[in-house]
Amino acid sequence: MSLAFALLTAGPACVVAGGAVALNVRGAAGALERWAAANAELAMHSRGDLGPPKRVMSALVYRYIGAVIALCGLVLTLGGLLEAAYA
């Protein structure tokens, strides 16, 4: 029963977190993009480079990653339900 409990805990958490980013709830993808840019700027400043930071990923990429995480969370949840049903 412990594997089912673990899967039924991690699965919905991934669905909620990934779905929030994928659907851009309250600007989550844009906030992640700004957070990454701020971290890149801080890293460049610590190296002594004062130029503009390079943009590595856009908000759209974060939304795609969120969608993948949400789908993986669905798989974990269904696996947990199957484990609980047949255990």
mmCIF file of N, CA, C and O in Angstrom:
data_model
loop_
_atom_site.group_PDB
_atom_site.id
_atom_site.type_symbol
_atom_site.label_atom_id
_atom_site.label_comp_id
_atom_site.label_asym_id
_atom_site.label_seq_id
_atom_site.Cartn_x
_atom_site.Cartn_y
_atom_site.Cartn_z
ATOM 1 N N MET A 1 0.817 -1.196 0.000
ATOM 2 C CA MET A 1 0.000 0.000 0.000
ATOM 3 C C MET A 1 0.857 1.253 0.000
ATOM 4 O O MET A 1 0.396 2.307 -0.369
ATOM 5 N N SER A 2 2.131 1.141 0.410
ATOM 6 C CA SER A 2 2.968 2.336 0.490
ATOM 7 C C SER A 2 3.302 2.883 -0.892
ATOM 8 O O SER A 2 3.415 4.096 -1.057
ATOM 9 N N LEU A 3 3.468 2.009 -1.894
ATOM 10 C CA LEU A 3 3.741 2.498 -3.246
ATOM 11 C C LEU A 3 2.524 3.242 -3.788
ATOM 12 O O LEU A 3 2.672 4.305 -4.404
ATOM 13 N N ALA A 4 1.340 2.725 -3.535
ATOM 14 C CA ALA A 4 0.127 3.405 -3.987
ATOM 15 C C ALA A 4 -0.010 4.758 -3.304
ATOM 16 O O ALA A 4 -0.382 5.749 -3.938
ATOM 17 N N PHE A 5 0.298 4.811 -2.017
ATOM 18 C CA PHE A 5 0.226 6.075 -1.289
ATOM 19 C C PHE A 5 1.221 7.083 -1.857
ATOM 20 O O PHE A 5 0.888 8.259 -2.031
ATOM 21 N N ALA A 6 2.434 6.642 -2.165
ATOM 22 C CA ALA A 6 3.449 7.537 -2.721
ATOM 23 C C ALA A 6 3.034 8.053 -4.095
ATOM 24 O O ALA A 6 3.184 9.245 -4.394
ATOM 25 N N LEU A 7 2.519 7.145 -4.923
ATOM 26 C CA LEU A 7 2.097 7.558 -6.257
ATOM 27 C C LEU A 7 0.887 8.476 -6.217
ATOM 28 O O LEU A 7 0.793 9.434 -6.991
ATOM 29 N N LEU A 8 -0.034 8.207 -5.286
ATOM 30 C CA LEU A 8 -1.225 9.049 -5.174
ATOM 31 C C LEU A 8 -0.926 10.369 -4.470
ATOM 32 O O LEU A 8 -1.770 11.266 -4.453
ATOM 33 N N THR A 9 0.244 10.504 -3.894
ATOM 34 C CA THR A 9 0.663 11.787 -3.336
ATOM 35 C C THR A 9 1.430 12.605 -4.377
ATOM 36 O O THR A 9 1.169 13.793 -4.557
ATOM 37 N N ALA A 10 2.360 11.963 -5.064
ATOM 38 C CA ALA A 10 3.192 12.668 -6.035
ATOM 39 C C ALA A 10 2.426 13.003 -7.314
ATOM 40 O O ALA A 10 2.650 14.059 -7.914
ATOM 41 N N GLY A 11 1.539 12.120 -7.740
ATOM 42 C CA GLY A 11 0.811 12.331 -8.991
ATOM 43 C C GLY A 11 -0.035 13.589 -9.012
ATOM 44 O O GLY A 11 0.153 14.450 -9.887
ATOM 45 N N PRO A 12 -0.954 13.746 -8.079
ATOM 46 C CA PRO A 12 -1.763 14.981 -8.089
ATOM 47 C C PRO A 12 -0.940 16.248 -7.853
ATOM 48 O O PRO A 12 -1.276 17.304 -8.390
ATOM 49 N N ALA A 13 0.142 16.140 -7.086
ATOM 50 C CA ALA A 13 1.001 17.317 -6.890
ATOM 51 C C ALA A 13 1.630 17.745 -8.213
ATOM 52 O O ALA A 13 1.699 18.937 -8.531
ATOM 53 N N CYS A 14 2.069 16.766 -9.012
ATOM 54 C CA CYS A 14 2.633 17.077 -10.326
ATOM 55 C C CYS A 14 1.567 17.623 -11.270
ATOM 56 O O CYS A 14 1.841 18.526 -12.061
ATOM 57 N N VAL A 15 0.368 17.073 -11.192
ATOM 58 C CA VAL A 15 -0.713 17.549 -12.052
ATOM 59 C C VAL A 15 -1.036 19.009 -11.730
ATOM 60 O O VAL A 15 -1.177 19.843 -12.631
ATOM 61 N N VAL A 16 -1.124 19.334 -10.461
ATOM 62 C CA VAL A 16 -1.474 20.703 -10.068
ATOM 63 C C VAL A 16 -0.353 21.675 -10.422
ATOM 64 O O VAL A 16 -0.597 22.735 -11.012
ATOM 65 N N ALA A 17 0.878 21.323 -10.073
ATOM 66 C CA ALA A 17 1.995 22.230 -10.337
ATOM 67 C C ALA A 17 2.247 22.387 -11.831
ATOM 68 O O ALA A 17 2.412 23.510 -12.335
ATOM 69 N N GLY A 18 2.265 21.278 -12.558
ATOM 70 C CA GLY A 18 2.484 21.356 -14.000
ATOM 71 C C GLY A 18 1.333 22.022 -14.723
ATOM 72 O O GLY A 18 1.531 22.788 -15.666
ATOM 73 N N GLY A 19 0.122 21.747 -14.266
ATOM 74 C CA GLY A 19 -1.047 22.382 -14.887
ATOM 75 C C GLY A 19 -1.082 23.872 -14.652
ATOM 76 O O GLY A 19 -1.499 24.642 -15.525
ATOM 77 N N ALA A 20 -0.643 24.314 -13.490
ATOM 78 C CA ALA A 20 -0.616 25.752 -13.208
ATOM 79 C C ALA A 20 0.356 26.476 -14.128
ATOM 80 O O ALA A 20 0.064 27.568 -14.622
ATOM 81 N N VAL A 21 1.493 25.860 -14.385
ATOM 82 C CA VAL A 21 2.458 26.482 -15.295
ATOM 83 C C VAL A 21 1.986 26.353 -16.744
ATOM 84 O O VAL A 21 2.093 27.300 -17.520
ATOM 85 N N ALA A 22 1.457 25.193 -17.108
ATOM 86 C CA ALA A 22 1.019 24.983 -18.490
ATOM 87 C C ALA A 22 -0.132 25.910 -18.866
ATOM 88 O O ALA A 22 -0.188 26.421 -19.992
ATOM 89 N N LEU A 23 -1.037 26.151 -17.935
ATOM 90 C CA LEU A 23 -2.165 27.035 -18.211
ATOM 91 C C LEU A 23 -1.856 28.489 -17.856
ATOM 92 O O LEU A 23 -2.720 29.350 -18.001
ATOM 93 N N ASN A 24 -0.649 28.746 -17.393
ATOM 94 C CA ASN A 24 -0.174 30.088 -17.051
ATOM 95 C C ASN A 24 -1.085 30.755 -16.029
ATOM 96 O O ASN A 24 -1.477 31.911 -16.177
ATOM 97 N N VAL A 25 -1.416 30.015 -14.990
ATOM 98 C CA VAL A 25 -2.273 30.525 -13.930
ATOM 99 C C VAL A 25 -1.520 31.614 -13.181
ATOM 100 O O VAL A 25 -0.417 31.393 -12.684
ATOM 101 N N ARG A 26 -2.108 32.782 -13.101
ATOM 102 C CA ARG A 26 -1.546 33.954 -12.432
ATOM 103 C C ARG A 26 -0.148 34.295 -12.927
ATOM 104 O O ARG A 26 0.702 34.766 -12.174
ATOM 105 N N GLY A 27 0.112 34.050 -14.217
ATOM 106 C CA GLY A 27 1.389 34.423 -14.816
ATOM 107 C C GLY A 27 2.559 33.578 -14.368
ATOM 108 O O GLY A 27 3.686 34.077 -14.256
ATOM 109 N N ALA A 28 2.321 32.296 -14.101
ATOM 110 C CA ALA A 28 3.377 31.420 -13.571
ATOM 111 C C ALA A 28 4.525 31.253 -14.556
ATOM 112 O O ALA A 28 5.697 31.286 -14.161
ATOM 113 N N ALA A 29 4.218 31.086 -15.835
ATOM 114 C CA ALA A 29 5.281 30.883 -16.824
ATOM 115 C C ALA A 29 6.104 32.153 -16.999
ATOM 116 O O ALA A 29 7.337 32.101 -17.102
ATOM 117 N N GLY A 30 5.443 33.297 -17.016
ATOM 118 C CA GLY A 30 6.175 34.560 -17.112
ATOM 119 C C GLY A 30 7.035 34.808 -15.891
ATOM 120 O O GLY A 30 8.146 35.344 -15.990
ATOM 121 N N ALA A 31 6.537 34.432 -14.710
ATOM 122 C CA ALA A 31 7.325 34.590 -13.489
ATOM 123 C C ALA A 31 8.558 33.696 -13.520
ATOM 124 O O ALA A 31 9.645 34.112 -13.075
ATOM 125 N N LEU A 32 8.421 32.481 -14.037
ATOM 126 C CA LEU A 32 9.584 31.593 -14.153
ATOM 127 C C LEU A 32 10.602 32.161 -15.132
ATOM 128 O O LEU A 32 11.818 32.068 -14.906
ATOM 129 N N GLU A 33 10.119 32.766 -16.217
ATOM 130 C CA GLU A 33 11.020 33.374 -17.193
ATOM 131 C C GLU A 33 11.781 34.547 -16.554
ATOM 132 O O GLU A 33 13.003 34.672 -16.714
ATOM 133 N N ARG A 34 11.079 35.399 -15.812
ATOM 134 C CA ARG A 34 11.736 36.527 -15.147
ATOM 135 C C ARG A 34 12.703 36.055 -14.066
ATOM 136 O O ARG A 34 13.784 36.630 -13.894
ATOM 137 N N TRP A 35 12.344 34.987 -13.358
ATOM 138 C CA TRP A 35 13.216 34.430 -12.320
ATOM 139 C C TRP A 35 14.512 33.908 -12.931
ATOM 140 O O TRP A 35 15.605 34.126 -12.394
ATOM 141 N N ALA A 36 14.406 33.208 -14.075
ATOM 142 C CA ALA A 36 15.600 32.682 -14.745
ATOM 143 C C ALA A 36 16.476 33.819 -15.265
ATOM 144 O O ALA A 36 17.710 33.747 -15.174
ATOM 145 N N ALA A 37 15.860 34.872 -15.786
ATOM 146 C CA ALA A 37 16.642 36.013 -16.274
ATOM 147 C C ALA A 37 17.357 36.708 -15.123
ATOM 148 O O ALA A 37 18.522 37.122 -15.257
ATOM 149 N N ALA A 38 16.692 36.849 -13.983
ATOM 150 C CA ALA A 38 17.323 37.482 -12.823
ATOM 151 C C ALA A 38 18.485 36.637 -12.312
ATOM 152 O O ALA A 38 19.541 37.180 -11.941
ATOM 153 N N ASN A 39 18.333 35.322 -12.295
ATOM 154 C CA ASN A 39 19.428 34.447 -11.864
ATOM 155 C C ASN A 39 20.595 34.507 -12.828
ATOM 156 O O ASN A 39 21.761 34.489 -12.414
ATOM 157 N N ALA A 40 20.304 34.558 -14.134
ATOM 158 C CA ALA A 40 21.377 34.669 -15.118
ATOM 159 C C ALA A 40 22.110 35.996 -14.964
ATOM 160 O O ALA A 40 23.342 36.057 -15.077
ATOM 161 N N GLU A 41 21.351 37.067 -14.687
ATOM 162 C CA GLU A 41 21.976 38.374 -14.487
ATOM 163 C C GLU A 41 22.857 38.371 -13.241
ATOM 164 O O GLU A 41 23.974 38.908 -13.259
ATOM 165 N N LEU A 42 22.385 37.770 -12.162
ATOM 166 C CA LEU A 42 23.200 37.687 -10.945
ATOM 167 C C LEU A 42 24.466 36.870 -11.171
ATOM 168 O O LEU A 42 25.537 37.223 -10.670
ATOM 169 N N ALA A 43 24.353 35.775 -11.920
ATOM 170 C CA ALA A 43 25.526 34.958 -12.206
ATOM 171 C C ALA A 43 26.531 35.728 -13.054
ATOM 172 O O ALA A 43 27.749 35.637 -12.831
ATOM 173 N N MET A 44 26.030 36.496 -14.019
ATOM 174 C CA MET A 44 26.934 37.286 -14.854
ATOM 175 C C MET A 44 27.610 38.390 -14.033
ATOM 176 O O MET A 44 28.798 38.657 -14.212
ATOM 177 N N HIS A 45 26.871 39.021 -13.135
ATOM 178 C CA HIS A 45 27.449 40.075 -12.306
ATOM 179 C C HIS A 45 28.505 39.509 -11.365
ATOM 180 O O HIS A 45 29.508 40.181 -11.089
ATOM 181 N N SER A 46 28.301 38.298 -10.878
ATOM 182 C CA SER A 46 29.295 37.703 -9.985
ATOM 183 C C SER A 46 30.586 37.362 -10.731
ATOM 184 O O SER A 46 31.652 37.313 -10.127
ATOM 185 N N ARG A 47 30.491 37.131 -12.034
ATOM 186 C CA ARG A 47 31.678 36.886 -12.848
ATOM 187 C C ARG A 47 32.330 38.179 -13.316
ATOM 188 O O ARG A 47 33.405 38.152 -13.909
ATOM 189 N N GLY A 48 31.652 39.310 -13.127
ATOM 190 C CA GLY A 48 32.206 40.581 -13.543
ATOM 191 C C GLY A 48 31.715 41.048 -14.904
ATOM 192 O O GLY A 48 32.132 42.095 -15.382
ATOM 193 N N ASP A 49 30.842 40.304 -15.531
ATOM 194 C CA ASP A 49 30.282 40.681 -16.832
ATOM 195 C C ASP A 49 29.049 41.544 -16.595
ATOM 196 O O ASP A 49 28.079 41.117 -15.983
ATOM 197 N N LEU A 50 29.075 42.779 -17.071
ATOM 198 C CA LEU A 50 27.981 43.709 -16.812
ATOM 199 C C LEU A 50 27.047 43.887 -18.013
ATOM 200 O O LEU A 50 26.247 44.812 -18.047
ATOM 201 N N GLY A 51 27.134 43.017 -18.995
ATOM 202 C CA GLY A 51 26.261 43.104 -20.166
ATOM 203 C C GLY A 51 24.879 42.555 -19.865
ATOM 204 O O GLY A 51 24.591 42.063 -18.768
ATOM 205 N N PRO A 52 23.991 42.631 -20.843
ATOM 206 C CA PRO A 52 22.642 42.092 -20.636
ATOM 207 C C PRO A 52 22.662 40.557 -20.603
ATOM 208 O O PRO A 52 23.461 39.927 -21.299
ATOM 209 N N PRO A 53 21.804 39.956 -19.805
ATOM 210 C CA PRO A 53 21.794 38.484 -19.735
ATOM 211 C C PRO A 53 21.195 37.872 -20.997
ATOM 212 O O PRO A 53 20.340 38.461 -21.653
ATOM 213 N N LYS A 54 21.664 36.684 -21.325
ATOM 214 C CA LYS A 54 21.110 35.955 -22.461
ATOM 215 C C LYS A 54 19.841 35.244 -22.031
ATOM 216 O O LYS A 54 19.780 34.658 -20.949
ATOM 217 N N ARG A 55 18.824 35.291 -22.869
ATOM 218 C CA ARG A 55 17.572 34.606 -22.559
ATOM 219 C C ARG A 55 17.707 33.152 -22.993
ATOM 220 O O ARG A 55 17.920 32.854 -24.163
ATOM 221 N N VAL A 56 17.579 32.264 -22.040
ATOM 222 C CA VAL A 56 17.769 30.848 -22.329
ATOM 223 C C VAL A 56 16.448 30.206 -22.745
ATOM 224 O O VAL A 56 16.373 29.545 -23.773
ATOM 225 N N MET A 57 15.406 30.418 -21.952
ATOM 226 C CA MET A 57 14.102 29.826 -22.261
ATOM 227 C C MET A 57 13.023 30.887 -22.155
ATOM 228 O O MET A 57 13.062 31.738 -21.269
ATOM 229 N N SER A 58 12.057 30.794 -23.050
ATOM 230 C CA SER A 58 10.943 31.732 -23.004
ATOM 231 C C SER A 58 9.806 31.137 -22.169
ATOM 232 O O SER A 58 9.860 29.988 -21.735
ATOM 233 N N ALA A 59 8.777 31.933 -21.966
ATOM 234 C CA ALA A 59 7.630 31.467 -21.189
ATOM 235 C C ALA A 59 6.928 30.305 -21.893
ATOM 236 O O ALA A 59 6.371 29.419 -21.233
ATOM 237 N N LEU A 60 6.972 30.281 -23.213
ATOM 238 C CA LEU A 60 6.336 29.190 -23.956
ATOM 239 C C LEU A 60 7.007 27.852 -23.665
ATOM 240 O O LEU A 60 6.327 26.830 -23.519
ATOM 241 N N VAL A 61 8.329 27.864 -23.537
ATOM 242 C CA VAL A 61 9.050 26.625 -23.212
ATOM 243 C C VAL A 61 8.663 26.141 -21.823
ATOM 244 O O VAL A 61 8.451 24.943 -21.596
ATOM 245 N N TYR A 62 8.535 27.072 -20.868
ATOM 246 C CA TYR A 62 8.103 26.686 -19.531
ATOM 247 C C TYR A 62 6.690 26.116 -19.551
ATOM 248 O O TYR A 62 6.377 25.194 -18.793
ATOM 249 N N ARG A 63 5.834 26.644 -20.418
ATOM 250 C CA ARG A 63 4.471 26.114 -20.512
ATOM 251 C C ARG A 63 4.477 24.702 -21.084
ATOM 252 O O ARG A 63 3.717 23.833 -20.633
ATOM 253 N N TYR A 64 5.338 24.434 -22.075
ATOM 254 C CA TYR A 64 5.442 23.075 -22.615
ATOM 255 C C TYR A 64 5.972 22.107 -21.567
ATOM 256 O O TYR A 64 5.478 20.981 -21.438
ATOM 257 N N ILE A 65 6.973 22.523 -20.820
ATOM 258 C CA ILE A 65 7.518 21.671 -19.760
ATOM 259 C C ILE A 65 6.454 21.407 -18.696
ATOM 260 O O ILE A 65 6.329 20.292 -18.184
ATOM 261 N N GLY A 66 5.664 22.433 -18.359
ATOM 262 C CA GLY A 66 4.574 22.252 -17.404
ATOM 263 C C GLY A 66 3.541 21.256 -17.893
ATOM 264 O O GLY A 66 3.011 20.457 -17.113
ATOM 265 N N ALA A 67 3.251 21.283 -19.198
ATOM 266 C CA ALA A 67 2.295 20.328 -19.762
ATOM 267 C C ALA A 67 2.830 18.903 -19.669
ATOM 268 O O ALA A 67 2.081 17.964 -19.346
ATOM 269 N N VAL A 68 4.115 18.720 -19.922
ATOM 270 C CA VAL A 68 4.720 17.391 -19.825
ATOM 271 C C VAL A 68 4.683 16.897 -18.376
ATOM 272 O O VAL A 68 4.360 15.730 -18.109
ATOM 273 N N ILE A 69 4.978 17.777 -17.431
ATOM 274 C CA ILE A 69 4.944 17.393 -16.016
ATOM 275 C C ILE A 69 3.523 17.035 -15.597
ATOM 276 O O ILE A 69 3.308 16.070 -14.850
ATOM 277 N N ALA A 70 2.533 17.783 -16.089
ATOM 278 C CA ALA A 70 1.141 17.474 -15.756
ATOM 279 C C ALA A 70 0.728 16.114 -16.320
ATOM 280 O O ALA A 70 0.048 15.332 -15.644
ATOM 281 N N LEU A 71 1.145 15.810 -17.540
ATOM 282 C CA LEU A 71 0.820 14.504 -18.122
ATOM 283 C C LEU A 71 1.517 13.370 -17.370
ATOM 284 O O LEU A 71 0.922 12.306 -17.153
ATOM 285 N N CYS A 72 2.754 13.589 -16.959
ATOM 286 C CA CYS A 72 3.447 12.576 -16.157
ATOM 287 C C CYS A 72 2.764 12.395 -14.805
ATOM 288 O O CYS A 72 2.705 11.281 -14.282
ATOM 289 N N GLY A 73 2.238 13.466 -14.248
ATOM 290 C CA GLY A 73 1.488 13.362 -12.999
ATOM 291 C C GLY A 73 0.228 12.545 -13.162
ATOM 292 O O GLY A 73 -0.169 11.798 -12.261
ATOM 293 N N LEU A 74 -0.425 12.679 -14.321
ATOM 294 C CA LEU A 74 -1.601 11.844 -14.587
ATOM 295 C C LEU A 74 -1.230 10.366 -14.649
ATOM 296 O O LEU A 74 -1.958 9.513 -14.142
ATOM 297 N N VAL A 75 -0.095 10.071 -15.270
ATOM 298 C CA VAL A 75 0.365 8.682 -15.342
ATOM 299 C C VAL A 75 0.665 8.145 -13.946
ATOM 300 O O VAL A 75 0.295 7.005 -13.614
ATOM 301 N N LEU A 76 1.314 8.959 -13.109
ATOM 302 C CA LEU A 76 1.595 8.528 -11.738
ATOM 303 C C LEU A 76 0.310 8.296 -10.960
ATOM 304 O O LEU A 76 0.200 7.331 -10.190
ATOM 305 N N THR A 77 -0.663 9.183 -11.138
ATOM 306 C CA THR A 77 -1.930 9.035 -10.428
ATOM 307 C C THR A 77 -2.658 7.768 -10.864
ATOM 308 O O THR A 77 -3.175 7.015 -10.022
ATOM 309 N N LEU A 78 -2.701 7.521 -12.161
ATOM 310 C CA LEU A 78 -3.364 6.305 -12.645
ATOM 311 C C LEU A 78 -2.621 5.055 -12.181
ATOM 312 O O LEU A 78 -3.250 4.044 -11.842
ATOM 313 N N GLY A 79 -1.308 5.113 -12.139
ATOM 314 C CA GLY A 79 -0.531 3.992 -11.622
ATOM 315 C C GLY A 79 -0.809 3.744 -10.153
ATOM 316 O O GLY A 79 -0.904 2.597 -9.703
ATOM 317 N N GLY A 80 -0.950 4.810 -9.402
ATOM 318 C CA GLY A 80 -1.277 4.668 -7.980
ATOM 319 C C GLY A 80 -2.658 4.079 -7.777
ATOM 320 O O GLY A 80 -2.887 3.264 -6.875
ATOM 321 N N LEU A 81 -3.615 4.489 -8.611
ATOM 322 C CA LEU A 81 -4.970 3.926 -8.509
ATOM 323 C C LEU A 81 -4.971 2.450 -8.861
ATOM 324 O O LEU A 81 -5.661 1.649 -8.216
ATOM 325 N N LEU A 82 -4.218 2.072 -9.881
ATOM 326 C CA LEU A 82 -4.134 0.649 -10.245
ATOM 327 C C LEU A 82 -3.439 -0.159 -9.142
ATOM 328 O O LEU A 82 -3.850 -1.282 -8.847
ATOM 329 N N GLU A 83 -2.405 0.410 -8.567
ATOM 330 C CA GLU A 83 -1.704 -0.276 -7.481
ATOM 331 C C GLU A 83 -2.627 -0.470 -6.271
ATOM 332 O O GLU A 83 -2.611 -1.518 -5.635
ATOM 333 N N ALA A 84 -3.428 0.557 -5.956
ATOM 334 C CA ALA A 84 -4.321 0.461 -4.823
ATOM 335 C C ALA A 84 -5.455 -0.536 -5.094
ATOM 336 O O ALA A 84 -5.920 -1.238 -4.186
ATOM 337 N N ALA A 85 -5.894 -0.605 -6.351
ATOM 338 C CA ALA A 85 -7.007 -1.501 -6.697
ATOM 339 C C ALA A 85 -6.597 -2.970 -6.675
ATOM 340 O O ALA A 85 -7.384 -3.837 -6.307
ATOM 341 N N TYR A 86 -5.356 -3.253 -7.108
ATOM 342 C CA TYR A 86 -4.920 -4.648 -7.222
ATOM 343 C C TYR A 86 -4.025 -5.095 -6.087
ATOM 344 O O TYR A 86 -3.453 -6.175 -6.138
ATOM 345 N N ALA A 87 -3.848 -4.280 -5.067
ATOM 346 C CA ALA A 87 -2.961 -4.671 -3.962
ATOM 347 C C ALA A 87 -3.757 -5.389 -2.878
ATOM 348 O O ALA A 87 -4.890 -5.374 -2.704
#
